Coordinates of C-alpha atoms in Angstrom, one line a residue:
M4 CA 93.5 64.4 72.5
S5 CA 95.2 64.7 75.9
I6 CA 97.1 67.6 77.4
S7 CA 100.3 65.5 77.2
A8 CA 99.8 65.2 73.5
R9 CA 99.5 69.0 73.1
L10 CA 102.1 70.5 75.5
R11 CA 105.4 68.7 75.4
S12 CA 107.8 71.3 76.5
P13 CA 110.7 69.9 78.7
L14 CA 110.0 73.0 80.8
L15 CA 106.6 71.5 81.7
S16 CA 106.5 68.2 83.6
T17 CA 103.6 65.8 83.3
A18 CA 102.6 66.7 86.8
M19 CA 102.6 70.4 86.0
L20 CA 100.5 69.7 82.9
A21 CA 98.0 67.8 84.9
G22 CA 97.9 70.6 87.3
L23 CA 97.2 73.1 84.5
A24 CA 94.3 71.0 83.4
A25 CA 93.0 70.8 86.9
G26 CA 93.4 74.5 87.7
V27 CA 92.2 76.3 84.7
A28 CA 88.8 77.9 85.0
V29 CA 86.6 77.2 81.9
C30 CA 83.0 78.0 81.5
T31 CA 81.7 75.3 79.1
T32 CA 78.9 72.8 79.0
A33 CA 78.9 69.2 78.0
H34 CA 76.2 67.0 76.5
A35 CA 73.9 65.3 79.0
A36 CA 75.8 62.1 79.1
A37 CA 78.9 63.9 80.5
E38 CA 77.4 66.9 82.3
A39 CA 77.2 65.4 85.7
P40 CA 79.7 62.5 86.1
E41 CA 79.5 63.0 89.9
Q42 CA 75.9 61.7 89.8
G43 CA 77.2 58.1 89.4
L44 CA 76.7 57.2 85.8
A45 CA 76.1 53.5 85.1
E46 CA 78.7 51.3 83.5
A47 CA 78.8 51.2 79.7
P48 CA 76.0 49.1 78.2
E49 CA 77.2 45.7 77.1
G50 CA 78.5 45.8 73.5
K51 CA 79.3 49.5 73.6
L52 CA 82.6 51.3 73.7
R53 CA 82.2 54.7 75.2
I54 CA 84.7 57.1 73.7
C55 CA 85.5 60.5 75.4
A56 CA 85.4 63.1 72.6
S57 CA 85.7 66.9 72.3
E58 CA 83.4 68.6 69.8
K59 CA 86.0 71.3 69.2
D60 CA 89.4 69.7 68.7
A61 CA 89.8 69.8 64.9
P62 CA 91.3 67.9 63.1
F63 CA 91.4 65.2 65.8
S64 CA 87.8 65.3 67.0
M65 CA 84.9 67.2 65.7
E66 CA 81.2 67.4 66.5
D67 CA 80.2 65.8 63.2
G68 CA 82.6 62.9 63.7
A69 CA 84.9 64.0 60.9
G70 CA 88.0 64.2 63.1
F71 CA 90.5 61.5 62.1
D72 CA 90.7 60.2 65.7
N73 CA 86.9 59.9 65.7
Q74 CA 87.2 57.7 62.6
I75 CA 90.0 55.7 64.2
A76 CA 88.0 55.1 67.4
Q77 CA 85.1 53.9 65.3
V78 CA 87.4 51.4 63.6
L79 CA 88.7 50.2 66.9
A80 CA 85.3 49.7 68.3
E81 CA 84.3 47.6 65.3
G82 CA 87.5 45.5 65.7
M83 CA 86.4 44.9 69.3
G84 CA 83.0 43.8 68.2
R85 CA 81.4 46.8 69.9
D86 CA 79.4 49.8 68.9
A87 CA 81.2 53.1 69.2
E88 CA 79.3 55.5 71.5
F89 CA 80.8 59.0 71.6
V90 CA 80.5 60.9 74.8
W91 CA 80.7 64.5 73.5
T92 CA 81.7 67.6 75.3
E93 CA 82.3 71.3 74.4
K94 CA 85.3 71.3 76.7
A95 CA 88.8 71.2 75.3
A96 CA 90.4 67.8 74.9
I97 CA 92.8 68.4 77.7
Y98 CA 90.0 67.9 80.2
L99 CA 88.9 64.5 78.9
V100 CA 90.9 62.4 81.3
R101 CA 90.2 64.4 84.4
D102 CA 86.5 65.2 83.9
F103 CA 85.2 62.3 81.9
L104 CA 87.5 59.2 81.8
N105 CA 88.3 59.3 85.5
T106 CA 84.7 59.9 86.5
D107 CA 83.5 56.9 84.5
A108 CA 81.5 59.0 82.1
C109 CA 83.3 57.2 79.2
D110 CA 86.0 54.5 78.9
L111 CA 88.6 55.4 76.3
V112 CA 90.5 58.5 75.2
T113 CA 92.3 58.7 71.8
G114 CA 95.6 60.5 71.1
I115 CA 97.4 59.9 74.4
D116 CA 101.2 60.0 74.5
A117 CA 102.6 56.6 75.3
G118 CA 103.3 56.1 79.0
D119 CA 101.1 59.0 80.2
P120 CA 101.0 58.2 84.0
R121 CA 97.3 59.3 84.4
V122 CA 96.1 56.3 82.4
L123 CA 96.9 52.9 81.1
T124 CA 98.1 53.3 77.5
S125 CA 97.7 50.8 74.7
E126 CA 100.2 49.8 72.1
P127 CA 100.9 52.8 69.8
Y128 CA 98.5 53.1 66.9
Y129 CA 100.9 55.5 65.2
R130 CA 104.0 57.5 65.7
S131 CA 104.6 60.9 64.2
G132 CA 106.6 64.0 64.8
Y133 CA 106.8 67.8 64.7
V134 CA 107.2 69.4 61.3
F135 CA 108.3 72.6 59.7
V136 CA 105.6 74.0 57.4
T137 CA 106.8 76.4 54.7
R138 CA 105.6 77.6 51.3
Q139 CA 107.0 75.5 48.4
D140 CA 108.3 78.6 46.8
T141 CA 110.5 79.1 49.9
D142 CA 114.0 77.7 49.7
F143 CA 113.8 75.7 53.0
D144 CA 113.6 72.0 53.3
A145 CA 115.7 71.4 56.4
N146 CA 114.8 68.9 59.1
T147 CA 116.7 70.4 62.0
W148 CA 116.6 73.4 64.2
R149 CA 120.3 73.8 63.7
D150 CA 119.8 74.9 60.0
E151 CA 121.3 78.4 59.7
R152 CA 118.5 79.5 57.3
L153 CA 116.1 79.6 60.3
G154 CA 118.0 82.7 61.4
G155 CA 116.6 84.6 58.4
F156 CA 113.0 84.0 59.4
S157 CA 111.2 86.5 61.6
R158 CA 107.7 85.1 62.1
F159 CA 107.1 81.6 63.5
A160 CA 103.6 80.3 64.0
M161 CA 103.6 77.7 66.8
S162 CA 101.9 76.7 70.0
F163 CA 103.0 78.0 73.4
G164 CA 104.4 75.3 75.6
S165 CA 105.5 73.1 72.7
P166 CA 108.9 71.8 71.7
A167 CA 108.8 74.5 69.0
E168 CA 108.8 77.2 71.7
V169 CA 111.7 75.6 73.5
M170 CA 113.8 75.3 70.3
L171 CA 113.0 78.8 69.1
R172 CA 114.3 80.2 72.4
Q173 CA 117.5 78.2 71.7
L174 CA 118.1 80.0 68.4
G175 CA 119.1 83.1 70.4
H176 CA 119.3 86.6 69.0
G177 CA 115.9 87.4 70.7
K178 CA 114.0 85.3 68.2
F179 CA 111.3 84.1 70.6
E180 CA 110.9 87.5 72.3
D181 CA 110.6 89.2 68.9
N182 CA 108.0 86.6 67.9
A183 CA 106.0 86.7 71.1
A184 CA 103.8 89.7 70.1
Y185 CA 102.9 88.1 66.8
L186 CA 101.9 84.8 68.6
Y187 CA 99.8 86.7 71.2
G188 CA 98.1 88.5 68.3
L189 CA 97.0 85.2 66.9
T190 CA 95.4 84.2 70.2
G191 CA 93.8 87.6 70.6
F192 CA 96.4 88.8 73.1
K193 CA 95.1 86.5 75.8
S194 CA 97.4 85.8 78.6
R195 CA 98.5 82.3 79.2
R196 CA 98.3 82.7 83.0
N197 CA 95.8 80.2 84.6
Q198 CA 94.3 79.2 81.3
Y199 CA 94.8 76.9 78.4
L200 CA 95.2 78.7 75.1
R201 CA 95.1 76.7 71.8
L202 CA 96.3 78.2 68.6
E203 CA 94.1 76.6 66.0
P204 CA 96.2 74.4 63.6
S205 CA 94.3 75.8 60.6
V206 CA 95.4 79.3 61.6
M207 CA 99.0 78.3 61.8
V208 CA 98.8 76.8 58.3
S209 CA 96.9 79.8 56.8
E210 CA 99.4 82.2 58.3
V211 CA 102.2 80.5 56.2
A212 CA 100.0 80.2 53.1
S213 CA 99.2 83.9 53.2
G214 CA 102.8 84.9 53.8
N215 CA 102.0 86.4 57.2
A216 CA 104.4 83.8 58.8
D217 CA 107.6 82.6 57.4
I218 CA 107.2 79.1 58.9
A219 CA 104.9 77.1 61.1
V220 CA 106.1 74.5 63.5
A221 CA 103.5 71.9 64.8
F222 CA 102.8 68.3 65.5
A223 CA 102.2 66.8 62.1
P224 CA 98.7 65.4 62.9
E225 CA 97.5 68.8 63.9
V226 CA 98.3 70.4 60.5
A227 CA 98.5 67.7 57.9
R228 CA 94.9 68.1 56.8
Y229 CA 95.2 71.8 56.3
V230 CA 98.6 71.5 54.5
K231 CA 97.0 69.0 52.2
D232 CA 94.0 71.2 51.4
S233 CA 95.8 74.5 51.0
S234 CA 95.3 76.2 47.7
T235 CA 98.9 77.6 48.2
P236 CA 101.4 74.8 47.7
L237 CA 103.0 74.1 51.0
R238 CA 105.9 71.9 52.2
M239 CA 105.8 69.8 55.4
T240 CA 109.1 68.5 56.6
V241 CA 109.4 66.1 59.6
I242 CA 111.9 67.4 62.1
A243 CA 114.6 64.9 63.1
D244 CA 114.0 63.5 66.6
N245 CA 115.9 64.5 69.7
Q246 CA 117.0 67.9 68.9
T247 CA 119.1 69.4 71.7
R248 CA 119.2 72.6 73.6
R249 CA 122.4 74.6 73.9
D250 CA 123.0 72.8 77.3
G251 CA 122.7 69.4 75.6
L252 CA 119.3 68.5 77.0
P253 CA 117.4 66.6 74.4
V254 CA 114.1 67.9 73.1
P255 CA 112.1 65.0 71.6
Q256 CA 110.2 65.7 68.4
H257 CA 108.6 62.3 67.7
F258 CA 105.8 60.8 69.8
D259 CA 103.9 57.5 70.0
Q260 CA 100.1 58.0 70.1
T261 CA 98.0 55.5 72.0
F262 CA 94.5 54.8 73.4
G263 CA 94.1 55.6 77.1
V264 CA 91.9 53.8 79.6
R265 CA 91.5 54.1 83.3
T266 CA 94.3 52.6 85.4
S267 CA 91.8 50.1 86.8
D268 CA 90.7 48.9 83.3
K269 CA 93.5 46.3 82.5
V270 CA 90.9 43.9 81.0
L271 CA 89.7 46.7 78.6
L272 CA 93.3 47.6 77.7
D273 CA 94.0 44.0 76.8
E274 CA 90.9 44.0 74.6
V275 CA 91.9 47.2 72.9
N276 CA 95.4 45.9 72.2
A277 CA 94.0 42.7 70.7
A278 CA 91.7 44.6 68.4
L279 CA 94.4 47.1 67.5
E280 CA 96.4 44.4 65.8
K281 CA 93.4 43.4 63.7
V282 CA 92.4 46.9 62.6
R283 CA 95.9 48.4 62.1
P284 CA 95.6 48.4 58.3
K285 CA 92.4 50.4 58.5
I286 CA 94.0 52.8 60.9
D287 CA 97.0 53.2 58.6
A288 CA 94.6 54.0 55.7
I289 CA 92.9 56.7 57.7
L290 CA 96.3 58.3 58.6
S291 CA 97.3 58.1 54.9
E292 CA 94.1 59.8 53.7
E293 CA 94.7 62.5 56.3
G294 CA 98.2 63.1 55.0
I295 CA 99.9 62.4 58.3
P296 CA 103.5 61.4 58.0
T297 CA 104.5 58.6 60.3
V298 CA 107.9 57.6 61.6
D299 CA 109.3 54.5 63.1
G300 CA 110.7 54.3 66.6
S301 CA 114.3 54.3 65.5
S302 CA 114.2 57.6 63.6

């Protein structure tokens, strides 16, 4: 999943996000197929679809192929009449475009926000939104940040740089500042400066289930699997789209997810779009099994 699909804060432009991915120092290793893209890897063998994939991006992508985007990519390849060939890396998914797709180490990235300027994006294969996650025994089922009951919560589990951070700041009364120490505690008190920090989605959900957090706010595909599997009954409520800041600036909550290919691969993009129409029912079945709520473009 791309960096644009993880960090959607209006305070962070696409260019800034790309710069973050380019500038962060990370000491990781990739599998042999992706370790040295600068060595001039050959084009994909005929009949193969080379898919850029992170080993450590649950629940989207996982080393054993159990990530739901791994499954969707497999279905897409079958619809194209190709064999799926995953190019795995231990690097975070935010590096897939820069270090792998753009160096011809692989040919397709899943979970790209529609219109990401770094790539050509396919027709959306689903659209989902940010959600509030609460315990079912908590009297909270609102779908807006304007609900006054949020003012009674003190601990919010969320990712830095997300729409959730922006909107929590908008609540005022020092909510974000009071919550910051808690969030840094979940990431081991690591600084965000010059590095990408990911708060594991499973941790956000478990914090709510255990009562350590009052509420979690996350992109639904990140947390749906863990909400579904929680032994503590949880509620996941999709937040209405285009919440607004106090100054009236909209903060989108719903996002189309697409497949991304290199900007020079228009032929491949056309092939992806054609196959997508054929396999959409299978993709919908995977999303349903995962428990991911989908929304239409008019919501």
